[in-house]
XYZ file of C-alpha atoms in Angstrom:
746
model
C -13.143 -15.899 -10.050
C -15.054 -16.892 -7.404
C -16.561 -20.138 -9.099
C -13.611 -21.260 -10.944
C -13.042 -24.203 -8.569
C -16.661 -25.520 -9.138
C -17.172 -28.586 -11.122
C -18.068 -27.422 -14.575
C -20.292 -30.337 -15.233
C -22.562 -29.335 -12.486
C -22.216 -25.518 -12.556
C -25.775 -25.212 -13.636
C -27.406 -27.335 -10.676
C -25.133 -25.856 -8.207
C -25.342 -22.306 -9.401
C -29.357 -22.747 -9.355
C -29.031 -24.099 -5.305
C -26.260 -21.334 -4.627
C -29.079 -18.786 -5.423
C -31.629 -20.300 -3.242
C -29.305 -20.973 -0.072
C -26.684 -19.756 1.713
C -24.800 -23.156 1.517
C -23.575 -24.542 -1.462
C -21.545 -27.874 -2.291
C -18.362 -27.598 -4.521
C -16.535 -30.930 -5.118
C -17.744 -31.956 -1.461
C -16.756 -28.814 0.218
C -19.619 -27.236 2.095
C -19.198 -23.434 1.905
C -21.766 -21.059 3.809
C -21.140 -17.644 2.342
C -21.198 -14.183 4.413
C -24.497 -12.974 5.703
C -23.359 -9.272 5.136
C -21.527 -7.378 2.382
C -18.143 -6.262 3.212
C -15.106 -4.544 1.572
C -12.948 -7.807 2.399
C -13.750 -11.127 3.571
C -12.783 -13.987 6.207
C -12.896 -17.386 5.701
C -13.114 -20.094 8.860
C -11.992 -23.451 7.413
C -12.910 -26.327 9.730
C -12.823 -30.115 9.283
C -16.268 -31.876 8.972
C -16.456 -33.503 12.325
C -15.571 -30.583 14.113
C -18.085 -28.510 12.433
C -20.832 -30.799 13.049
C -19.956 -31.034 16.978
C -19.259 -27.149 17.182
C -21.854 -25.884 14.611
C -23.469 -23.296 17.107
C -20.042 -22.031 18.402
C -18.659 -21.505 15.131
C -21.680 -19.612 13.789
C -21.565 -17.610 16.905
C -17.720 -16.675 15.793
C -18.962 -16.087 12.388
C -21.641 -13.607 13.890
C -19.157 -11.775 16.137
C -16.527 -11.226 13.121
C -19.476 -10.073 10.817
C -20.626 -7.784 13.611
C -17.341 -6.081 13.368
C -17.843 -5.565 9.477
C -16.024 -8.758 8.160
C -17.915 -10.702 5.979
C -16.996 -14.648 6.887
C -17.441 -17.903 4.789
C -17.383 -21.057 6.637
C -15.867 -23.738 4.702
C -15.838 -27.492 5.884
C -14.941 -30.950 4.419
C -13.275 -33.926 5.265
C -9.927 -32.632 4.090
C -7.438 -34.869 2.412
C -4.686 -32.520 1.533
C -3.711 -28.868 1.838
C -4.057 -28.280 -2.222
C -7.624 -28.052 -2.246
C -7.956 -25.767 0.853
C -5.207 -23.268 -0.812
C -7.195 -23.560 -4.209
C -10.559 -22.220 -2.512
C -8.630 -19.526 -0.428
C -6.830 -18.201 -3.507
C -9.986 -17.972 -5.566
C -11.905 -16.346 -2.803
C -9.008 -13.742 -2.627
C -9.277 -12.961 -6.171
C -13.125 -11.840 -5.608
C -12.448 -8.261 -6.653
C -15.899 -7.406 -5.157
C -14.802 -8.496 -1.817
C -11.376 -10.226 -1.631
C -10.510 -12.577 1.160
C -8.265 -10.853 3.658
C -8.037 -13.674 6.187
C -8.574 -17.409 7.114
C -8.461 -19.287 10.400
C -8.091 -22.944 10.165
C -10.314 -24.935 12.887
C -9.469 -28.554 13.955
C -7.907 -31.199 12.115
C -6.639 -29.287 8.883
C -3.695 -30.811 6.988
C -0.669 -29.467 8.056
C 2.077 -28.278 5.157
C 5.392 -29.487 5.951
C 7.697 -27.211 4.017
C 11.089 -28.625 2.588
C 13.985 -26.963 0.358
C 13.222 -23.573 1.821
C 14.969 -23.096 5.118
C 16.358 -19.695 3.789
C 12.731 -18.457 4.719
C 13.003 -19.279 8.038
C 14.870 -16.937 10.597
C 17.508 -19.795 11.610
C 16.408 -23.457 10.592
C 19.261 -25.235 8.885
C 18.719 -28.892 9.679
C 19.941 -31.817 7.419
C 17.077 -32.879 5.362
C 18.464 -36.185 5.244
C 17.177 -36.491 8.692
C 13.629 -37.679 9.487
C 11.139 -35.572 7.462
C 8.899 -34.640 10.171
C 12.016 -32.922 11.913
C 13.796 -31.555 9.080
C 10.635 -29.979 7.336
C 8.966 -26.528 8.750
C 5.318 -26.911 9.466
C 4.161 -23.663 8.008
C 0.832 -21.950 7.025
C 2.668 -19.752 4.482
C 1.547 -22.581 2.089
C -2.266 -21.249 2.669
C -1.328 -17.577 2.927
C 1.245 -16.773 0.423
C -0.231 -17.550 -3.028
C 3.035 -16.830 -4.861
C 4.813 -19.532 -3.573
C 4.863 -22.584 -5.622
C 5.668 -26.086 -4.408
C 5.643 -29.491 -5.579
C 3.712 -32.137 -3.643
C 5.968 -34.794 -2.495
C 4.008 -37.126 -0.087
C 1.869 -37.774 2.794
C 3.329 -39.041 6.201
C 2.356 -42.322 6.671
C 3.201 -42.999 10.405
C 0.396 -43.121 12.828
C -0.259 -39.753 14.333
C 1.325 -37.755 11.807
C -1.208 -38.451 8.991
C -2.175 -34.918 8.888
C 1.409 -33.953 7.574
C 1.786 -33.419 3.844
C 5.308 -32.755 2.696
C 5.972 -30.138 -0.116
C 9.276 -28.691 -1.686
C 9.525 -25.119 -2.991
C 9.847 -25.105 -6.626
C 13.156 -23.457 -8.169
C 10.544 -21.126 -10.282
C 8.890 -19.852 -7.174
C 9.893 -16.467 -5.536
C 12.034 -17.068 -2.929
C 10.718 -14.720 -0.308
C 7.428 -14.402 1.625
C 4.846 -11.718 0.807
C 1.677 -12.807 2.322
C -1.400 -12.335 0.438
C -3.787 -12.979 3.349
C -3.079 -13.531 6.834
C -4.177 -16.616 8.919
C -4.091 -18.442 12.124
C -4.894 -21.817 13.680
C -7.317 -22.842 16.069
C -5.930 -26.274 16.969
C -5.793 -26.849 21.018
C -2.932 -29.078 22.277
C -4.212 -32.724 23.281
C -3.164 -35.362 25.739
C -4.352 -38.963 25.929
C -8.189 -38.803 27.346
C -8.410 -35.182 26.200
C -11.180 -34.215 23.512
C -9.836 -31.459 20.984
C -13.440 -30.575 19.823
C -14.527 -29.603 23.292
C -11.650 -27.475 23.591
C -12.546 -25.690 20.572
C -16.002 -24.873 21.634
C -14.848 -23.767 25.058
C -12.245 -21.468 23.101
C -14.917 -20.107 20.930
C -17.735 -19.567 23.607
C -14.625 -17.599 25.388
C -13.509 -15.621 22.409
C -17.285 -14.424 21.969
C -17.388 -13.566 25.625
C -13.960 -11.601 25.594
C -14.642 -9.795 22.287
C -17.994 -8.571 23.484
C -15.960 -5.935 25.986
C -13.619 -3.368 24.740
C -10.065 -3.975 25.279
C -7.583 -1.077 24.940
C -4.070 -1.960 24.887
C -3.008 -0.001 28.104
C -1.273 -2.536 30.147
C 1.729 -4.628 28.978
C 4.370 -6.856 30.250
C 7.855 -7.479 28.716
C 9.771 -10.483 30.124
C 13.327 -11.596 29.036
C 14.798 -15.260 29.865
C 18.400 -16.349 30.488
C 20.853 -16.813 28.089
C 18.992 -14.648 24.989
C 21.050 -12.287 22.992
C 23.891 -12.961 25.127
C 22.437 -11.909 28.264
C 23.214 -8.239 27.092
C 21.984 -5.358 29.224
C 22.414 -3.045 26.515
C 20.154 -5.178 24.351
C 17.341 -5.196 27.102
C 17.872 -1.557 27.711
C 17.810 -0.795 24.027
C 14.317 -2.507 23.376
C 13.033 -0.962 26.541
C 13.858 2.334 25.100
C 12.287 1.620 21.640
C 9.027 0.361 23.373
C 8.723 3.728 24.690
C 8.630 5.347 21.374
C 6.043 2.723 20.095
C 3.941 2.710 23.175
C 4.264 6.129 24.523
C 0.766 5.969 26.246
C 2.097 3.061 28.335
C 4.630 5.304 30.057
C 2.127 7.737 30.995
C 0.275 7.787 34.437
C -2.950 5.934 33.057
C -1.013 3.559 31.178
C 1.460 0.640 32.702
C 4.316 -1.134 31.134
C 6.353 -3.571 33.504
C 9.921 -5.012 32.510
C 10.937 -8.349 33.880
C 14.402 -9.802 33.415
C 15.753 -13.078 34.528
C 18.480 -11.688 36.848
C 15.534 -10.175 39.142
C 14.805 -13.504 41.093
C 16.267 -16.829 41.613
C 13.201 -18.175 40.493
C 11.705 -15.330 37.824
C 8.873 -17.636 36.474
C 6.972 -16.906 39.498
C 7.095 -13.229 39.036
C 6.032 -13.703 35.295
C 3.114 -16.000 36.211
C 1.731 -13.555 38.822
C 2.131 -10.728 36.038
C 0.270 -12.974 33.522
C -2.522 -13.721 36.062
C -2.821 -9.976 37.095
C -6.269 -8.422 36.372
C -6.303 -6.153 33.476
C -3.073 -6.962 31.728
C -3.583 -6.923 27.912
C -0.167 -7.889 26.333
C 2.681 -9.884 27.235
C 5.546 -9.980 25.034
C 7.997 -12.587 26.289
C 11.457 -13.321 24.953
C 13.843 -16.087 25.604
C 14.680 -19.674 24.741
C 12.172 -22.442 24.415
C 11.146 -25.932 23.647
C 7.829 -27.392 22.648
C 6.813 -27.867 26.173
C 8.964 -25.222 28.145
C 9.558 -21.654 28.162
C 12.915 -21.273 29.483
C 13.220 -18.354 31.957
C 16.173 -18.855 34.598
C 19.687 -20.205 34.471
C 21.963 -20.866 37.744
C 21.880 -17.638 39.938
C 24.224 -14.798 38.844
C 26.340 -14.721 42.339
C 29.507 -13.581 43.679
C 29.673 -14.347 47.041
C 31.302 -18.059 48.036
C 28.142 -20.221 49.182
C 25.598 -19.808 46.449
C 28.554 -20.009 43.858
C 29.748 -23.247 45.424
C 25.768 -24.579 45.386
C 26.101 -23.696 41.365
C 29.104 -25.614 40.817
C 27.669 -28.607 43.112
C 24.585 -28.546 40.933
C 26.124 -28.393 37.879
C 28.420 -31.460 38.802
C 25.628 -33.639 39.880
C 23.604 -32.838 36.508
C 26.786 -33.999 34.637
C 27.201 -37.183 36.514
C 23.526 -38.022 36.110
C 23.740 -37.508 32.322
C 26.932 -39.510 32.079
C 24.859 -42.517 33.826
C 21.972 -42.173 31.353
C 24.348 -42.370 28.692
C 26.251 -45.168 30.285
C 29.520 -43.787 30.428
C 32.238 -44.450 32.667
C 31.407 -42.631 35.729
C 34.955 -42.874 37.443
C 36.567 -41.491 34.246
C 33.752 -38.617 34.140
C 34.499 -37.798 37.807
C 38.182 -37.733 37.319
C 38.009 -35.505 34.280
C 35.970 -33.145 36.165
C 38.346 -33.316 39.276
C 41.018 -32.362 37.285
C 39.430 -29.396 34.861
C 37.852 -27.852 37.663
C 40.269 -28.652 40.715
C 37.511 -30.073 42.861
C 37.631 -32.868 45.485
C 35.679 -36.230 45.777
C 33.094 -34.744 47.981
C 31.551 -32.428 45.497
C 30.230 -35.744 43.874
C 29.205 -37.632 46.995
C 25.399 -37.037 46.937
C 25.007 -36.983 42.690
C 22.866 -40.286 43.218
C 21.229 -39.751 46.607
C 17.389 -39.702 46.193
C 16.941 -36.656 48.288
C 19.474 -34.892 46.459
C 17.936 -35.931 43.061
C 14.321 -34.805 44.083
C 15.769 -31.486 45.342
C 17.662 -30.656 42.074
C 14.608 -31.838 40.098
C 12.229 -29.350 42.257
C 14.911 -26.755 41.564
C 14.962 -27.324 37.616
C 11.119 -27.287 37.415
C 11.209 -23.896 39.212
C 13.545 -22.361 36.864
C 11.119 -22.653 33.625
C 7.408 -22.249 32.677
C 5.912 -25.588 32.433
C 2.677 -26.773 30.443
C 1.150 -27.117 34.169
C 2.079 -23.495 34.794
C -0.049 -22.318 31.841
C -2.698 -24.859 31.346
C -6.043 -23.900 33.133
C -4.173 -21.097 35.051
C -6.575 -18.372 34.686
C -4.096 -16.185 32.993
C -5.367 -12.855 32.298
C -3.089 -11.675 29.285
C -5.428 -11.135 26.515
C -2.434 -11.750 23.785
C 0.954 -13.138 24.454
C 3.881 -13.048 22.014
C 6.261 -16.044 22.651
C 9.729 -14.935 20.959
C 11.259 -18.087 21.275
C 11.979 -21.360 19.596
C 9.596 -24.095 19.177
C 6.942 -23.031 21.820
C 4.155 -22.865 18.695
C 4.727 -26.315 17.404
C 1.132 -26.491 16.552
C 1.794 -29.930 14.457
C 2.224 -31.518 17.790
C -0.448 -33.237 19.774
C 0.928 -31.165 22.841
C 2.583 -27.860 22.542
C 2.839 -25.173 25.278
C 1.902 -21.962 23.431
C -1.272 -23.449 22.781
C -2.331 -23.593 26.385
C -2.463 -20.074 26.433
C -5.772 -19.583 24.399
C -6.853 -23.072 24.089
C -7.259 -23.592 27.815
C -9.065 -22.139 31.336
C -7.561 -18.692 30.534
C -8.629 -15.349 29.531
C -5.995 -15.353 26.724
C -7.352 -15.280 23.197
C -4.225 -15.303 21.104
C -0.607 -16.372 20.970
C 1.870 -15.547 18.628
C 4.635 -18.305 18.476
C 7.022 -20.388 16.264
C 6.851 -23.874 15.052
C 10.501 -24.494 14.736
C 13.699 -22.865 16.357
C 14.429 -18.886 15.606
C 17.098 -16.443 15.422
C 18.106 -14.807 18.464
C 18.890 -11.543 16.569
C 15.375 -11.069 15.333
C 13.749 -7.443 15.363
C 10.863 -9.085 17.373
C 9.181 -5.523 18.236
C 8.762 -4.534 14.414
C 5.689 -2.278 13.891
C 4.459 -4.000 17.590
C 3.260 -0.349 18.425
C 0.523 -0.611 15.635
C -1.380 -2.851 18.192
C -2.027 -0.154 20.326
C -3.650 1.670 17.148
C -6.034 -1.108 16.948
C -4.170 -3.165 14.220
C -5.332 -6.705 13.452
C -3.284 -9.456 15.027
C -3.049 -11.000 11.630
C -2.403 -7.648 9.834
C 0.648 -7.331 12.122
C 1.624 -10.939 11.347
C 2.129 -10.157 7.666
C 5.113 -7.631 8.525
C 6.944 -10.046 10.719
C 6.133 -13.489 9.383
C 8.964 -16.180 8.752
C 7.950 -19.638 7.680
C 7.672 -20.663 11.320
C 5.693 -17.752 12.490
C 1.870 -18.516 13.348
C -0.932 -16.878 15.210
C -2.714 -19.478 17.461
C -6.569 -18.178 18.199
C -8.311 -15.519 16.363
C -6.345 -13.647 14.023
C -9.001 -10.862 13.441
C -9.035 -9.526 17.152
C -7.841 -6.184 17.830
C -7.410 -3.736 20.803
C -9.857 -0.933 20.813
C -8.717 2.417 18.990
C -10.542 5.060 17.237
C -7.993 4.327 14.259
C -8.894 0.748 14.099
C -11.171 0.557 11.257
C -9.294 3.264 9.173
C -5.937 1.376 9.758
C -6.949 -2.117 9.001
C -8.863 -1.023 6.005
C -6.181 0.972 4.744
C -3.522 -1.965 5.279
C -5.284 -4.218 3.299
C -6.812 -2.276 0.610
C -5.294 1.324 0.263
C -2.682 1.635 -2.530
C -2.938 5.672 -2.480
C 0.537 6.907 -1.952
C -0.928 10.415 -0.845
C -2.535 8.641 2.118
C 0.758 7.191 3.369
C 2.621 10.351 2.758
C 0.134 12.029 4.953
C 0.594 9.332 7.820
C 4.140 9.701 7.518
C 3.847 13.162 9.040
C 2.400 12.075 12.132
C 4.323 12.406 15.016
C 4.034 8.547 15.777
C 6.896 6.014 15.538
C 4.621 3.051 14.382
C 2.437 4.865 11.789
C 5.568 6.504 10.399
C 7.207 3.068 10.143
C 4.046 1.571 8.617
C 3.953 4.518 6.243
C 7.720 3.755 5.136
C 6.997 0.347 4.381
C 3.908 1.095 2.399
C 5.496 3.660 0.260
C 8.497 1.463 -0.276
C 6.057 -0.755 -1.866
C 4.290 1.788 -3.970
C 7.287 3.904 -4.990
C 10.196 3.211 -7.482
C 13.662 3.021 -5.777
C 14.631 6.217 -7.027
C 11.517 7.816 -5.307
C 11.416 6.120 -1.956
C 15.204 5.753 -1.160
C 15.868 9.516 -0.468
C 12.751 9.354 1.768
C 14.270 6.289 3.860
C 17.363 8.010 4.293
C 16.059 11.282 5.328
C 13.943 9.392 7.920
C 17.126 7.338 9.186
C 18.986 10.272 9.858
C 16.379 12.609 11.428
C 13.999 10.552 13.314
C 14.176 10.414 17.277
C 12.239 7.360 16.984
C 14.339 4.285 17.262
C 11.928 1.901 15.492
C 11.429 4.325 12.697
C 15.014 4.646 12.097
C 15.163 0.783 12.056
C 12.233 0.367 9.592
C 14.124 3.081 7.320
C 17.340 1.022 7.698
C 15.882 -2.361 7.070
C 13.872 -1.303 4.004
C 17.211 0.528 2.614
C 18.801 -2.751 2.715
C 16.435 -4.233 0.064
C 18.163 -1.456 -2.619
C 21.865 -1.712 -1.353
C 22.484 1.527 -3.082
C 24.655 4.555 -2.185
C 21.885 5.808 0.494
C 22.056 2.529 2.135
C 25.847 2.140 2.214
C 25.781 5.598 3.808
C 23.400 4.395 6.247
C 25.212 1.563 7.166
C 28.286 3.446 7.699
C 26.487 5.832 10.088
C 24.668 3.075 12.067
C 27.630 2.195 14.000
C 27.175 5.224 16.134
C 23.371 4.676 16.367
C 22.135 4.954 19.971
C 19.576 2.055 19.286
C 21.586 -1.330 20.249
C 19.562 -3.159 17.798
C 20.383 -0.798 14.728
C 24.201 -1.211 15.765
C 23.770 -4.868 16.039
C 22.032 -5.243 12.774
C 24.583 -3.298 10.967
C 27.137 -5.689 12.181
C 25.055 -8.495 10.272
C 24.730 -6.718 7.033
C 28.716 -5.550 7.360
C 29.443 -9.342 7.796
C 27.029 -10.556 4.907
C 28.528 -7.962 2.707
C 31.728 -9.287 3.373
C 34.009 -6.674 1.299
C 37.039 -5.104 2.031
C 35.200 -1.645 2.312
C 33.682 -2.668 5.706
C 36.650 -4.169 7.379
C 37.519 -0.854 8.992
C 33.674 -0.452 10.390
C 33.627 -3.885 11.809
C 37.060 -3.253 13.786
C 35.758 0.162 15.059
C 32.688 -1.485 16.187
C 34.880 -3.723 18.183
C 36.556 -0.930 19.786
C 33.588 1.498 20.239
C 31.062 -0.996 21.668
C 32.664 -3.443 23.626
C 30.008 -3.351 26.637
C 27.196 -4.139 24.243
C 27.789 -7.976 24.504
C 26.010 -9.153 21.532
C 27.359 -6.799 19.255
C 30.731 -7.828 20.565
C 30.090 -11.392 20.238
C 28.944 -10.799 16.669
C 31.871 -8.802 15.758
C 34.168 -11.369 16.861
C 32.085 -14.098 14.512
C 32.583 -11.650 11.642
C 36.442 -11.906 11.806
C 36.605 -15.177 10.180
C 35.043 -13.570 6.979
C 37.163 -10.695 6.546
C 40.172 -9.888 4.404
C 42.842 -11.000 7.027
C 45.423 -8.565 5.695
C 43.107 -5.644 5.768
C 41.994 -6.745 9.212
C 45.476 -7.032 10.637
C 46.096 -3.497 9.101
C 43.136 -2.157 10.855
C 43.893 -3.781 14.254
C 47.074 -2.298 14.184
C 46.005 1.172 13.202
C 42.746 1.327 15.526
C 43.609 -0.610 18.365
C 47.551 -1.009 18.713
C 48.231 2.481 17.872
C 45.367 3.986 20.140
C 46.722 4.817 23.454
C 43.112 5.567 24.499
C 42.368 1.887 24.439
C 43.358 -0.115 27.789
C 45.569 -2.924 27.393
C 45.719 -1.883 23.527
C 48.699 -3.964 22.582
C 47.375 -7.314 24.256
C 44.177 -6.797 22.790
C 45.534 -6.322 19.187
C 47.882 -9.494 19.823
C 44.809 -11.652 20.663
C 42.797 -10.102 17.636
C 45.702 -10.844 15.253
C 45.654 -14.330 16.569
C 42.172 -14.873 15.884
C 42.532 -13.510 12.415
C 45.495 -15.814 11.747
C 43.703 -18.892 12.997
C 40.574 -17.838 10.792
C 43.204 -17.429 7.812
C 44.189 -21.000 8.055
C 40.572 -22.322 8.310
C 39.732 -20.502 5.079
C 42.844 -21.980 3.305
C 41.871 -25.498 4.731
C 38.364 -25.113 3.463
C 39.477 -23.956 0.035
C 41.568 -27.055 -0.252
C 38.772 -29.280 0.650
C 36.526 -27.759 -1.979
C 39.035 -28.441 -4.717
C 40.741 -31.532 -3.758
C 38.860 -34.118 -5.702
C 40.944 -36.867 -3.682
C 38.952 -36.178 -0.612
C 35.843 -38.054 0.193
C 32.589 -36.875 -0.995
C 31.142 -36.814 2.731
C 34.196 -34.731 3.677
C 33.510 -32.270 1.014
C 30.066 -32.197 1.506
C 30.516 -31.337 5.200
C 32.773 -28.254 4.247
C 30.007 -27.237 1.605
C 27.257 -27.124 4.067
C 28.995 -25.276 6.712
C 28.704 -22.239 4.486
C 24.944 -21.708 5.057
C 25.834 -20.593 8.385
C 29.290 -19.792 8.095
C 29.310 -17.532 5.256
C 32.835 -17.086 3.868
C 33.184 -15.064 0.903
C 36.546 -15.899 0.278
C 35.932 -19.444 -0.592
C 33.068 -18.501 -3.410
C 35.640 -18.902 -6.447
C 36.206 -22.311 -5.291
C 32.450 -23.377 -4.375
C 31.650 -21.630 -8.135
C 34.420 -23.811 -9.666
C 32.856 -26.742 -7.951
C 29.363 -25.990 -9.163
C 30.342 -25.579 -12.741
C 32.667 -28.750 -13.042
C 31.023 -31.415 -15.007
C 33.272 -34.142 -13.462
C 32.121 -33.286 -10.025
C 29.238 -35.403 -8.385
C 25.704 -34.134 -8.809
C 25.238 -34.176 -5.151
C 28.145 -31.998 -4.408
C 27.275 -29.406 -7.309
C 23.651 -29.292 -6.086
C 25.121 -28.694 -2.350
C 27.529 -26.080 -3.819
C 24.814 -24.136 -5.306
C 22.423 -24.247 -2.402
C 25.173 -23.005 0.002
C 25.728 -20.028 -2.414
C 22.172 -19.309 -2.015
C 22.725 -18.063 1.256
C 24.945 -15.248 0.067
C 21.980 -12.918 -0.579
C 24.157 -9.694 0.328
C 27.791 -10.839 -0.473
C 29.837 -8.731 -2.553
C 30.327 -12.006 -4.463
C 26.723 -12.005 -5.436
C 26.978 -11.269 -9.153
C 29.819 -13.652 -9.623
C 27.330 -16.205 -8.273
C 24.416 -14.925 -10.361
C 26.705 -15.219 -13.257
C 27.794 -18.847 -12.501
C 24.009 -19.738 -12.317
C 23.561 -18.379 -15.581
C 26.413 -20.328 -17.216
C 25.015 -23.626 -15.610
C 21.634 -23.090 -16.793
C 22.899 -22.603 -20.436
C 25.037 -25.406 -20.097
C 24.560 -29.456 -20.700
C 24.388 -29.904 -16.831
C 22.042 -32.245 -15.379
C 18.342 -31.317 -14.811
C 18.587 -31.249 -11.102
C 21.784 -29.058 -11.164
C 19.949 -26.785 -13.178
C 17.105 -26.661 -10.983
C 18.932 -25.832 -7.991
C 20.970 -23.162 -10.027
C 17.702 -21.530 -10.883
C 16.627 -21.448 -7.366
C 19.902 -20.090 -6.216
C 19.604 -17.298 -9.057
C 16.252 -16.484 -7.684
C 17.267 -16.490 -4.231
C 20.106 -13.927 -4.805
C 18.185 -11.574 -6.667
C 15.020 -11.734 -4.720
C 13.785 -9.725 -1.954
C 14.952 -12.170 0.567
C 16.543 -10.253 2.903
C 15.095 -9.811 6.349
C 16.340 -10.596 9.886
């Protein structure tokens, strides 16, 4: 299949030239083939101008990768769209003698901007009627998941955005991510007056130098920023315990792992930066909120004494007054409203617009968060960094903070980051322990990637380990179940978790489900149990239901939290009791408590009230049980009214299309199972507008675990067999494929 993309009219001439040279031309693409034979290969895809300017550095990178036993292609052209790149990569991957396992995109490579696939992200739910560059997802899954099918929409014509190419995910496509190869970007951020090519050359020279030395993963830091996961202490502690099972050697005398939390200092970023610059640190795992130019670390200090509490209030009021002035609001009214709501005097507002106060607050705010200037050319030593936060990896922009870790004067060679916003309740440490066993960064990416997840830097890098070669080759090539069953018996959390994942791919549900159940109930490793739990959720069978019921008592906070998600997304009456029990048994786990209260709005209200009465009001062991029960009853009654109101909106044709459309789109996030019959009725009604019917079908595609799923699938079939408009049928097919697909992963 390697030559399928070659222009057949010129195949004889080209083939003759190919036999005589390591470089050949294919429809204007220059392709330099590997210099070694290897079981799998790697593609360095680069734009023509960058290749000419950085040829020696790119050749040195190729040589580095090949010294590691991975044959490397160099493919360069003046790329006009992503399609030709994808076509070439797919053909190389189909080469049975030496299939492509990875690619890296160097320089000005077209950026696929994906639309109509927000459910393949972790959290992105923006209205696609907004600006396309903001409501689309910059994603290299276009290049590395060949099963996904797209319709080309258009190229952006705005100056500076010509590299953006918009695609819509087809209804016929698989509706889940399963990467065929892994990929990464070498695209340095630039500002006015800077040259990207020189930064690429500097990076590649550094990469070769850094990788010439062996790096064990024996020194790690984990940092947690303000406002993440409800600032839950149990969430933070749970991750620390799980990391001990994934990285046991880091907790021994010759290893090092440090835990940094925003609570530990007023300006925690300086502690974090000191750790990032400390000689010997290998891996930094940083969790928190972010923007394209900031890592948000600290909030206002957690204090109890009067003076700092008053400073927090004063700082807050000054910021609100300045924001109001910028917005052109009536400052006297804004001040009066705050005086009334907070009971403060005029003195609190006196220095809001005094320059010395403005300057002091500005410096304070800068000190709370990691800025680009803190990272750029900062001599950061961490070899690999993982930024589990929103937007920091917005590689489609000229300037983005994650890019400064590898692509400036730092010893870092790769950052894993996200091109858009991400969900807080992710499983970010999934299979992370494999990095200590020499797992390539790219191989790890294939397990954790959403549309938005990207490696910035070299995806073939791995930390030194005796198991590196075996493990990486087995991941890409080994489909022998006996090998993975043997690995499952090793006393290692990460290897067991990987083996469970591989066996789930190789075995039938009947064969693997009992194994997953066994490891959930018997493993002492948090990450192994979590992997078994997550894999079982694909089947939703009796084994999974048994595990789901048991998960509310798991010692690992993240498993309990994920169980709340799944119980909520199922939504059936069977799980109402479990959710109320969660609220009673785990009120000290802030994130779980938050998610249970979120779930109240989707429960059968009559059963919820019955369980509240039985589990809380009649339980004398619960402090203030009557008050708590009354409070929850009141919330359930409120949500019951909201559901009735939404049902009326969905069925009332006298209401405006805008109002009804707003009600439908809320279901993408507020997945209320009780209104699905109304949504189905609307979607099937030929008298409803095409806009509403399509929106109703799209919203139902988010109910991938719901007990209403069979009803949704049946409705889609009825629409597909009806005289519905083509666009409505297309959405029905997409929703049906989403409902039945392997799309459930948080």
